[in-house]
CSV table of C-alpha atoms and ligand atoms in Angstrom, one decimal:
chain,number,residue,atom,x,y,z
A,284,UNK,CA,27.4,17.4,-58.4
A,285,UNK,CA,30.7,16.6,-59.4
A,286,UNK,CA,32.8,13.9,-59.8
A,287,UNK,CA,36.0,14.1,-59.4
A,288,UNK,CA,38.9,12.2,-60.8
A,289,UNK,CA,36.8,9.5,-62.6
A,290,UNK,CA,38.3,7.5,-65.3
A,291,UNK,CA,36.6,7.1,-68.4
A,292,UNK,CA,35.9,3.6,-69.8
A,293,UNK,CA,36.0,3.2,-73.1
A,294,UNK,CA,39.2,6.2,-73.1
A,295,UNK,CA,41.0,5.7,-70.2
A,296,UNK,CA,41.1,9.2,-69.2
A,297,UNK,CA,41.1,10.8,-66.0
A,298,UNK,CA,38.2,14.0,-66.4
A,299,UNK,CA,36.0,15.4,-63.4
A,300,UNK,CA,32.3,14.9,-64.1
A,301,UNK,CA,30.2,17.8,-63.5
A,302,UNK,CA,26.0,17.4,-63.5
A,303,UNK,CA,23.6,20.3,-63.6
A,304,UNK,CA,20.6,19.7,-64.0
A,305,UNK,CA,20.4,16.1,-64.6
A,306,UNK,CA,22.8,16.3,-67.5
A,307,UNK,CA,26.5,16.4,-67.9
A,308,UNK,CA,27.7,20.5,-68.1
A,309,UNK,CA,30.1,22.9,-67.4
A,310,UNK,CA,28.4,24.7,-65.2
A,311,UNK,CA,27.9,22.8,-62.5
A,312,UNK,CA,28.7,24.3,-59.1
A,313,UNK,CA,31.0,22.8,-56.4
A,314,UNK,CA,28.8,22.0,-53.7
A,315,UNK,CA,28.5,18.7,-53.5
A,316,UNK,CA,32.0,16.1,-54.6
A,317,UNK,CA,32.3,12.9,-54.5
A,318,UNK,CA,36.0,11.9,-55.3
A,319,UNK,CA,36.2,8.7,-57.4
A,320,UNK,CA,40.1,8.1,-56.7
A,321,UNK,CA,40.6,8.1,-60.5
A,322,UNK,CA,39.0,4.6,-60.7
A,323,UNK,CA,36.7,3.9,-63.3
A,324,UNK,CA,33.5,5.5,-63.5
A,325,UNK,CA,31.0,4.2,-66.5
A,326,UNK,CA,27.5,5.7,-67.6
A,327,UNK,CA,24.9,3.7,-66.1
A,328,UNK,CA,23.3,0.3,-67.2
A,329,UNK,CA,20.3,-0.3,-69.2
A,330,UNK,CA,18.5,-3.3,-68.5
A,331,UNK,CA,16.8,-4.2,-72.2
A,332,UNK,CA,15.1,-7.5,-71.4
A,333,UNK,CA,13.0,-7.7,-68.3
A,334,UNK,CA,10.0,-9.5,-67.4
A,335,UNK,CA,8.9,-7.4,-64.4
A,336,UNK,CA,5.3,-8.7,-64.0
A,337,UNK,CA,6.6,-12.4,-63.1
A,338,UNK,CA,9.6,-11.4,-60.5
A,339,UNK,CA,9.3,-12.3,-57.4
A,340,UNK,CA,6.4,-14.8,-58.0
A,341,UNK,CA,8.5,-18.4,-57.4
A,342,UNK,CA,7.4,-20.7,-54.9
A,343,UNK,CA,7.1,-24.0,-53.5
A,344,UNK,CA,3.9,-24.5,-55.7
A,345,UNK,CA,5.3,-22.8,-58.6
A,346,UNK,CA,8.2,-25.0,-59.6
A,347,UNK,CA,9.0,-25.6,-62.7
A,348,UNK,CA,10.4,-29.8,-62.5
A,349,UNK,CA,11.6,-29.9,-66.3
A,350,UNK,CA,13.0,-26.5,-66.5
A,351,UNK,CA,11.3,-25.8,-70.2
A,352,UNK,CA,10.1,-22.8,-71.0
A,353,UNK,CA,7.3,-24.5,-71.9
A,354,UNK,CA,6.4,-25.4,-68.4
A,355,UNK,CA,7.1,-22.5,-67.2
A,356,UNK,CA,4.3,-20.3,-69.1
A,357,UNK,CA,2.3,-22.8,-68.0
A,358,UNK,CA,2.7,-21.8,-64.4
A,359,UNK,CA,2.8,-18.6,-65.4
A,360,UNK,CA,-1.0,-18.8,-66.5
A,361,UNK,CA,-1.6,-20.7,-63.5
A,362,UNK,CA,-0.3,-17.8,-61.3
A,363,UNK,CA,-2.2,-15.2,-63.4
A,364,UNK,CA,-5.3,-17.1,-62.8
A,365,UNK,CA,-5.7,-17.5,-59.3
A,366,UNK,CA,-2.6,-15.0,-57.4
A,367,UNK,CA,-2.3,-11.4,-60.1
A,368,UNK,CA,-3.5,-8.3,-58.8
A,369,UNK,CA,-2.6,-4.7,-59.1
A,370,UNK,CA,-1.7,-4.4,-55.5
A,371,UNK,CA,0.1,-7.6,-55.1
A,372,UNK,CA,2.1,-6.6,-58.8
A,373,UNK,CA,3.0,-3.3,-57.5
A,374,UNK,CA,5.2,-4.9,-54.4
A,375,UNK,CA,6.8,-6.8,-56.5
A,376,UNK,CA,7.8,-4.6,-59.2
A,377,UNK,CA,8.9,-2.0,-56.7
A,378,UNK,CA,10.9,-4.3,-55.0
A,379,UNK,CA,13.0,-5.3,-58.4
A,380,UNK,CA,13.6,-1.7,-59.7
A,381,UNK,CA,15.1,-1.2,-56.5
A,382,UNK,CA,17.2,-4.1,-56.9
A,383,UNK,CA,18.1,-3.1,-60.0
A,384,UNK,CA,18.8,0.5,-59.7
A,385,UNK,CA,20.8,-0.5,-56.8
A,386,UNK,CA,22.9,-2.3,-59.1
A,387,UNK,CA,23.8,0.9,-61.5
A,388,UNK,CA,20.7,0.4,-64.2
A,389,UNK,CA,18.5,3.5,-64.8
A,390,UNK,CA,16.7,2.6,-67.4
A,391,UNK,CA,14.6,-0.8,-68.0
A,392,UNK,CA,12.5,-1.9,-71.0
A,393,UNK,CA,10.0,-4.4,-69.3
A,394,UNK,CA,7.9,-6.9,-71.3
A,395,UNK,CA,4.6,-7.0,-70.0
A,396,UNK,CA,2.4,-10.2,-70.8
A,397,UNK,CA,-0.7,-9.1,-72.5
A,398,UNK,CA,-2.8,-11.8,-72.8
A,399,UNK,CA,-4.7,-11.2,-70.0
A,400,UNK,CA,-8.1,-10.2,-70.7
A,401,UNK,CA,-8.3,-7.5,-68.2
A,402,UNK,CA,-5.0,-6.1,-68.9
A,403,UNK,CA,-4.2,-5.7,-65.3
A,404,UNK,CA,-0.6,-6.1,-65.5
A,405,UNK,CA,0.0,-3.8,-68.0
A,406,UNK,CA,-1.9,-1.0,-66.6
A,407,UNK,CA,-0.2,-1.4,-62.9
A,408,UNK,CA,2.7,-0.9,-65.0
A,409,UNK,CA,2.6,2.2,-66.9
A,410,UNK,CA,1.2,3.8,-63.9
A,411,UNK,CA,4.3,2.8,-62.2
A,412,UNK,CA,6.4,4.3,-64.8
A,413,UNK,CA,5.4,7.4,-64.1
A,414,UNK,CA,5.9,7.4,-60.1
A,415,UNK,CA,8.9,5.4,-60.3
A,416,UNK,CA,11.1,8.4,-61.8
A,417,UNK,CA,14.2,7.3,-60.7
A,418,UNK,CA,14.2,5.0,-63.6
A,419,UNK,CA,13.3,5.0,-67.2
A,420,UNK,CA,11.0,2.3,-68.0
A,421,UNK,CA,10.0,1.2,-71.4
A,422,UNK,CA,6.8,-0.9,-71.7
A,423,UNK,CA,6.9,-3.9,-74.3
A,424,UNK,CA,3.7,-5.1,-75.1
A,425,UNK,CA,4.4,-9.0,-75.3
A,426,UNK,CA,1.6,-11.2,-76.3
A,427,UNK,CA,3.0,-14.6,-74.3
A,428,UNK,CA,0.8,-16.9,-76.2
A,429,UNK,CA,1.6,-15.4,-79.6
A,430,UNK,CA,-1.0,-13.3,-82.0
A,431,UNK,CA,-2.9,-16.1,-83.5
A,432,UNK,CA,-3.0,-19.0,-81.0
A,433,UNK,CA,-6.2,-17.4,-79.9
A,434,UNK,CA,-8.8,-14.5,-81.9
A,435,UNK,CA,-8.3,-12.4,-79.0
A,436,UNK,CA,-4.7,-12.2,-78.6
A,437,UNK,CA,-4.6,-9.7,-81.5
A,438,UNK,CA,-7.3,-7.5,-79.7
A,439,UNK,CA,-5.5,-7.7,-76.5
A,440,UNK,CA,-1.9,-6.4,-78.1
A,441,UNK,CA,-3.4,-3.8,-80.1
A,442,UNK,CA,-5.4,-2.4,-76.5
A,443,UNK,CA,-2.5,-2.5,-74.6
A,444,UNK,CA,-0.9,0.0,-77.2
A,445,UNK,CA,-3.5,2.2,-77.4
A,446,UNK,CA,-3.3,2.2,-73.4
A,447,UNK,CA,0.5,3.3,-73.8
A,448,UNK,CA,2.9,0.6,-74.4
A,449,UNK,CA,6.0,1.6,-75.9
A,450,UNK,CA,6.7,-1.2,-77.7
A,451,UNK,CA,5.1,-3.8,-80.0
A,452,UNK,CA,6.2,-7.3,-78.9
A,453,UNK,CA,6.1,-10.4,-80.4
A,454,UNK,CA,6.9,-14.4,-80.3
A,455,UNK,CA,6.6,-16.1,-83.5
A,456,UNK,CA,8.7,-19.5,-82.7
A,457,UNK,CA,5.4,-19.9,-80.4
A,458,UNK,CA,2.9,-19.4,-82.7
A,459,UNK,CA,1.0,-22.9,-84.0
A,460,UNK,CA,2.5,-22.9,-87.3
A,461,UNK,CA,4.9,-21.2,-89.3
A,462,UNK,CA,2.5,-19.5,-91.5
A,463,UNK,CA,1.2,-17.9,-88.3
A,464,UNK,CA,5.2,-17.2,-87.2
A,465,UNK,CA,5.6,-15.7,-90.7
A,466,UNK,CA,2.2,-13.8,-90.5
A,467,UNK,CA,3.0,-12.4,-86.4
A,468,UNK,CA,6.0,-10.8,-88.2
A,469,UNK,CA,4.3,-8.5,-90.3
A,470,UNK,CA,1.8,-7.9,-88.3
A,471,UNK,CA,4.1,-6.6,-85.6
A,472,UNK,CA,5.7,-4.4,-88.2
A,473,UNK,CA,1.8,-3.3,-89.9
A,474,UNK,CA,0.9,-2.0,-85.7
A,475,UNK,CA,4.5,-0.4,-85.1
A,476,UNK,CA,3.7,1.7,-88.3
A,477,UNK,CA,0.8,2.6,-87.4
A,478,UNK,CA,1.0,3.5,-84.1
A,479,UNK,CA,4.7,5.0,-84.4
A,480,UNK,CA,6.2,2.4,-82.0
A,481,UNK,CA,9.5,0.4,-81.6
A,482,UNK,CA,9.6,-3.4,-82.2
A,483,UNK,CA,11.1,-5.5,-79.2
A,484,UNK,CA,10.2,-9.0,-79.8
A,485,UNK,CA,11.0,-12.9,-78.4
A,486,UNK,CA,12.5,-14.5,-81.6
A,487,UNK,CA,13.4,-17.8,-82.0
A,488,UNK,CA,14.1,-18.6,-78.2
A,489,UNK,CA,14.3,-22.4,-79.0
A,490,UNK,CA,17.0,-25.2,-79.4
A,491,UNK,CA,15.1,-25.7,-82.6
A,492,UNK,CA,17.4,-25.1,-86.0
A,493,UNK,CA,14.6,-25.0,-87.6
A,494,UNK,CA,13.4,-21.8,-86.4
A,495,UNK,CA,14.3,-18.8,-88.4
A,496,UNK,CA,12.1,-16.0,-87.7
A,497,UNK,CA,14.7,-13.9,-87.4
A,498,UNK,CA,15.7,-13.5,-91.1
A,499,UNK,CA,12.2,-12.7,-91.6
A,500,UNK,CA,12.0,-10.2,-88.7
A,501,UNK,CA,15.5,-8.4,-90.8
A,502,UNK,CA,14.6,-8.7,-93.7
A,503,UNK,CA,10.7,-6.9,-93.4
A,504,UNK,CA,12.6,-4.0,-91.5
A,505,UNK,CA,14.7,-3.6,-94.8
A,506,UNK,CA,12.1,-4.0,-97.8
A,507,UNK,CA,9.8,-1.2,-95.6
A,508,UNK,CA,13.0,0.5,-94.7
A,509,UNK,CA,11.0,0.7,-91.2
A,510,UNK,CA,12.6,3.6,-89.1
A,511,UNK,CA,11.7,2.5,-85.5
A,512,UNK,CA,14.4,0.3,-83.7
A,513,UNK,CA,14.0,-3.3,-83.6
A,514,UNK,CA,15.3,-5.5,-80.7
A,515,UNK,CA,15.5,-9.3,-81.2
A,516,UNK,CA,15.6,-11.0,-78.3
A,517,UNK,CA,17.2,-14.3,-77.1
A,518,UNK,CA,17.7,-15.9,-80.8
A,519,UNK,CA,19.0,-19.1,-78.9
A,520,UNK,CA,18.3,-21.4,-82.3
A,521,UNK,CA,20.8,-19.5,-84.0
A,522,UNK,CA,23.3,-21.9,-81.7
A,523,UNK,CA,21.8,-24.6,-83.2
A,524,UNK,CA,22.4,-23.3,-87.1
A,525,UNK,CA,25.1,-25.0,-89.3
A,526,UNK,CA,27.4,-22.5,-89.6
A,527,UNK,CA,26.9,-21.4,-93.3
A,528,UNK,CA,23.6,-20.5,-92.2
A,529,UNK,CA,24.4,-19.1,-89.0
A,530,UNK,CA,26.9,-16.3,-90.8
A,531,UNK,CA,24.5,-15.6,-93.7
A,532,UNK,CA,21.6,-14.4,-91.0
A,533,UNK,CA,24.2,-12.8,-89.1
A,534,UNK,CA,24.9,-10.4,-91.6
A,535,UNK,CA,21.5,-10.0,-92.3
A,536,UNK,CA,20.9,-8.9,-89.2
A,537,UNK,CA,23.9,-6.7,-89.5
A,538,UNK,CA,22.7,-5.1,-92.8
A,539,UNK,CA,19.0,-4.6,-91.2
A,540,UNK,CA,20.7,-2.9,-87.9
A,541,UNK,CA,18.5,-5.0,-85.5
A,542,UNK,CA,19.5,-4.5,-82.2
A,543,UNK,CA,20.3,-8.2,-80.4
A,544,UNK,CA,19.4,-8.6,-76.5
A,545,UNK,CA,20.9,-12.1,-74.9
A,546,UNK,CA,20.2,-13.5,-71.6
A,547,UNK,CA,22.4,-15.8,-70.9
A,548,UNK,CA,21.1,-16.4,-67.6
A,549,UNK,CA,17.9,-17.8,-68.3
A,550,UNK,CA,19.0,-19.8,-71.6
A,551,UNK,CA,21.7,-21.5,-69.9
A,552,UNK,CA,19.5,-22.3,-67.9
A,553,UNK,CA,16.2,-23.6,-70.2
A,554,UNK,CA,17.6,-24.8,-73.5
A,555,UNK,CA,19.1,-27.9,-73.8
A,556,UNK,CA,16.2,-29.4,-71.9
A,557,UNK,CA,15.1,-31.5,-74.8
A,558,UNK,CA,18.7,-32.6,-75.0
A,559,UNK,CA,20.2,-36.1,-73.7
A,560,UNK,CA,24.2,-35.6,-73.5
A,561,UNK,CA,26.0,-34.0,-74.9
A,562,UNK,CA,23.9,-31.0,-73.9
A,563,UNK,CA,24.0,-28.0,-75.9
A,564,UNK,CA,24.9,-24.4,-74.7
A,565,UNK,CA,21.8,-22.3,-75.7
A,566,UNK,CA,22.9,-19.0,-75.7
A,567,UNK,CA,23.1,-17.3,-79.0
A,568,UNK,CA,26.5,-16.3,-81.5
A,569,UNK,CA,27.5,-13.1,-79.0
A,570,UNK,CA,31.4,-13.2,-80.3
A,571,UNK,CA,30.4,-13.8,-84.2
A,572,UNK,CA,27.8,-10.9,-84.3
A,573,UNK,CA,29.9,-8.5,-82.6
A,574,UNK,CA,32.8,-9.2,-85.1
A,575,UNK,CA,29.8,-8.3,-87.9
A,576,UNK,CA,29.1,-5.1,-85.9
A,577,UNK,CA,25.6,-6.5,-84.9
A,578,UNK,CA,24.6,-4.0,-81.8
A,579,UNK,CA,24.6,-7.1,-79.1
A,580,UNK,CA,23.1,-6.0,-75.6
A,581,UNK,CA,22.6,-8.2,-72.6
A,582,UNK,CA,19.4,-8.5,-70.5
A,583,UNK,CA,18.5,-10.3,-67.3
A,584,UNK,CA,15.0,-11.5,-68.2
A,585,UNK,CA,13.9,-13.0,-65.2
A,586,UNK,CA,14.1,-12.3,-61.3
A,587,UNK,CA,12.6,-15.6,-59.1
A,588,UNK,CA,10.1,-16.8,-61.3
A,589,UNK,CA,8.8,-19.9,-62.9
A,590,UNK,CA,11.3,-19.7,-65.7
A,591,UNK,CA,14.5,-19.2,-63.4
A,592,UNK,CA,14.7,-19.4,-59.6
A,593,UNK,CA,17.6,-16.9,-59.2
A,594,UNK,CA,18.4,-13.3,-60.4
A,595,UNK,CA,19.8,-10.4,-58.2
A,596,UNK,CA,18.9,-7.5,-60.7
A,597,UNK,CA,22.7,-7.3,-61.1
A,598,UNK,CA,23.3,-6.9,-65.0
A,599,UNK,CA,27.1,-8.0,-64.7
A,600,UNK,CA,25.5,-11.8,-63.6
A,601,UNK,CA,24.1,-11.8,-67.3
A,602,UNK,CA,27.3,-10.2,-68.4
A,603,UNK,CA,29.5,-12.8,-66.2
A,604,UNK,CA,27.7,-16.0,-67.6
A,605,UNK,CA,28.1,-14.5,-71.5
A,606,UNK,CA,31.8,-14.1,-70.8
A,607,UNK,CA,32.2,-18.1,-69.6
A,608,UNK,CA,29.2,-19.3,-72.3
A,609,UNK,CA,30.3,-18.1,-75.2
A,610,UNK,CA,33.5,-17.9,-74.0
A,611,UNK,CA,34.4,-14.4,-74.6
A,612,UNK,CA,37.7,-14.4,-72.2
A,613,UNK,CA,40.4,-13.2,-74.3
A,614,UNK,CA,41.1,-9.9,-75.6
A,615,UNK,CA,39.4,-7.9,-77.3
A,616,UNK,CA,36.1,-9.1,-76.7
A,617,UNK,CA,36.4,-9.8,-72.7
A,618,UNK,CA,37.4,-5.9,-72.2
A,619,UNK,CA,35.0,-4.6,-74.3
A,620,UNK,CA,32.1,-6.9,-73.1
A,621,UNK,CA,30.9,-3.8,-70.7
A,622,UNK,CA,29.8,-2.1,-74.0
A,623,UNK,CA,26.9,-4.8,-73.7
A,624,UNK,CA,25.5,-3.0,-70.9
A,625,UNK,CA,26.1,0.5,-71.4
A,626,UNK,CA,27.0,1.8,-75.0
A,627,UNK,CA,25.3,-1.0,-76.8
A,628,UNK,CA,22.2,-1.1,-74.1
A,629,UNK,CA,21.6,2.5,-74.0
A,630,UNK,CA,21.8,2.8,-78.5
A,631,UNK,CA,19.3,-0.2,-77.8
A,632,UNK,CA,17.4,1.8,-75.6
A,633,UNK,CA,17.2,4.5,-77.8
A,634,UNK,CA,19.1,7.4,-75.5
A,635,UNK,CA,20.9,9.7,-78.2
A,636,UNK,CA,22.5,11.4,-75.1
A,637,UNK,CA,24.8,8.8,-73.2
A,638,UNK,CA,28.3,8.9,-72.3
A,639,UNK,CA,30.9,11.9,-71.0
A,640,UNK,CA,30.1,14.8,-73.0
A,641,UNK,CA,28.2,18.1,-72.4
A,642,UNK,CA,24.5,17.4,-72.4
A,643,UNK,CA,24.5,13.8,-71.5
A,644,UNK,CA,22.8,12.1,-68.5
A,645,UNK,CA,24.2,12.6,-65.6
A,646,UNK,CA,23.7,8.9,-64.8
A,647,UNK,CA,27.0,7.1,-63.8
A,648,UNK,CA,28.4,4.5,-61.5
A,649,UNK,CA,31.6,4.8,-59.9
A,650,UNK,CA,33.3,1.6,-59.3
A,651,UNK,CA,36.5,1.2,-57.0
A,652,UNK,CA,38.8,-0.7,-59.6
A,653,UNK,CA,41.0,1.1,-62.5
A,654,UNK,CA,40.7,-2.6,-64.7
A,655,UNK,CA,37.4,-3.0,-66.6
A,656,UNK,CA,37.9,-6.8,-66.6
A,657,UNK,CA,37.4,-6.1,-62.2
A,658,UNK,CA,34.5,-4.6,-62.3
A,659,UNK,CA,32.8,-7.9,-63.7
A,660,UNK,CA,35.1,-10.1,-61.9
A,661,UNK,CA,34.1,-9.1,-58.5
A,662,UNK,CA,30.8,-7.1,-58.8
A,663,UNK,CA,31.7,-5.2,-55.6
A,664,UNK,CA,31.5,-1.2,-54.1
A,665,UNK,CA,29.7,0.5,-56.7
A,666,UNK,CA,27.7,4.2,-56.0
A,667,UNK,CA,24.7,4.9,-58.7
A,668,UNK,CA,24.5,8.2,-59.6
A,669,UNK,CA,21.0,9.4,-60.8
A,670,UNK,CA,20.5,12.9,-62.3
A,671,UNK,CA,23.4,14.0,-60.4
A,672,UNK,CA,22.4,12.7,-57.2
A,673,UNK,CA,23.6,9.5,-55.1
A,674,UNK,CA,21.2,7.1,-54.8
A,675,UNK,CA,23.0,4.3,-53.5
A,676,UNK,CA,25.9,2.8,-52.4
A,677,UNK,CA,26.2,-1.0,-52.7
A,678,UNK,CA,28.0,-3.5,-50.6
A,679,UNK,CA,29.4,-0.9,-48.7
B,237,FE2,FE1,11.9,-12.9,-72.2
């Protein structure tokens, strides 16, 4: 395949892509062109925060009245209890990596609650990574009630590893104490060693200041000089920091290279529930740990479940609510903000080959604007490009 007349973003050069192969080459033969009118055409998304086994599950006896997070694992146990099977999971996951490949993202790191004794969710889902090829998909095992809330939670995180997860997960801000937030830490860090895997945890998703798990989490990947990646995701309390604080973690985090996934969707959405007015924001410091060169991607987190009734599998919603919350509308930052989705996402990710050069995916979308600020702005007339094949054409 090749595509012609497509402008790079970041670069702002007009080059024609040619894929052989799946991969970005010079060899690529002429038979099938798609001309891209030298608008801009980006390497695909990465979606880095996903809950895929709870899309799709919202309804009328699922609501969530106070919109905590708190009630909404609750109704999540609920559902798992009495409504989660294999066959009934495997709809709905299906039905949201279509979405979401629809939408430009190729590659999706999905937590996977793992508290369930049977494991069924997790092991619908790593058999649907490898029949769904069209996308990558990253497994994080994500124990929902924390490691020590229960003796078998442990058990349950270290099975669903040995059964293939990718990633270890954690959630120390819901562990019963802090000692036991402190201890979840290291033990994440104690099971990615020895199984070789990648960290990807929930840190600190409260509107509680007091919550600082993640200078713990940055700090352990430092004094082990750990070698996996490390995602942190959501870090909402660090809104709530006083500033002095808030800019010593920050660089910590920089220092430690910890990889940062927002969702500004859902935490616009859940914090500030415990508020009266004025009612806080709740998404974390995007703009201040992008000027410390902290590796900020964006994720969507939830598609119709109890935690938000929405989502569309589109990552530029998550982008477009980061842009008014933090705000991040002047230049440089509102350019640059796709870099949350592709560059940053797919370093996040862990792809070593992504962008326009010889040997890297052949995994693009082609938009229909020349402005980067458009493509967010009206989210319109994109075709995905897998592997060097079309696999869809949206809103067209
Ligand atoms: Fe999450």
């Amino acid at each position: 395949m090749i595509i012609k007349n497509a402008r790079t973003f970041p670069g702002n050069n007009i080059i024609d892509i040619r894929i052989d192969g799946g991969k970005v080459s010079k060899d690529a033969s002429d038979s099938f062109t798609v001309d891209a009118g030298k608008n801009i055409v980006i390497p695909s998304f990465s979606e880095l925060h996903i809950h895929l086994d709870s899309v799709f599950i919202m309804s009328p006896t699922l609501i969530n009245r106070s919109g905590t997070l708190e009630e909404g694992i609750a109704l999540w146990d609920e559902y798992k209890k009495h409504s989660l099977n294999a066959d009934e999971l495997n709809i709905r996951v299906r039905k949201a990596l279509e979405l979401l490949l629809s939408n430009g993202v190729t590659r999706v790191r999905t937590n996977v609650d793992v508290s369930d004794p049977d494991l069924t969710a997790l092991k619908e889902l790593i058999r649907i990574k490898k029949e769904f090829t069209d996308i990558d998909l990253q497994i994080t095992a994500f124990p929902q009630h924390g490691m020590y809330t229960d003796k078998m939670n442990m058990e349950l995180l270290e099975r669903a590893i040995e059964l293939g997860a990718d990633n270890v997960g954690l959630a120390p801000h819901l562990e019963d104490t802090f000692e036991d937030g402190i201890k979840s830490v290291k033990s994440a860090y104690d099971l990615a060693e020895k199984y070789h895997k990648n960290i990807d945890g929930h840190i600190d998703e409260t509107d509680d200041p007091e919550s600082r798990f993640i200078e713990y989490l940055a700090k352990e990947k430092i004094r082990r000089n750990f070698t996996g990646s490390v995602a942190a995701g959501h870090l909402t309390a660090m809104h709530s920091y006083n500033n002095q604080y808030a800019n010593k973690v920050i660089k910590l985090i920089s220092r430690a290279k910890i990889n940062v996934v927002s969702n500004p969707l859902i935490n616009m959405h859940l914090q500030g529930r415990y508020d009266s007015y004025p009612r806080i924001r709740g998404i974390t410091r995007i703009k201040e740990m992008l000027d410390y060169k902290v590796n900020v991607a964006l994720g969507e987190d939830c598609i119709m479940d109890p935690w938000y009734p929405m989502g569309s599998g589109d990552p530029l919603d998550a982008l477009f609510m980061a842009l008014h919350a933090e705000p991040l509308m002047a230049p440089p930052y509102l350019e640059n903000s796709m870099n949350m989705l592709t560059y940053n996402a797919a370093s996040a990710f862990g792809v070593r080959n992504y962008g326009y050069s010889e040997g890297d995916e052949g995994d693009f979308i082609i938009t229909d604007t020349q402005n980067p600020v458009e493509i967010v702005q009206y989210r319109h007339k994109r075709l995905v490009v897998r592997r060097g094949r079309l696999v869809n054409e949206v809103n067209k």
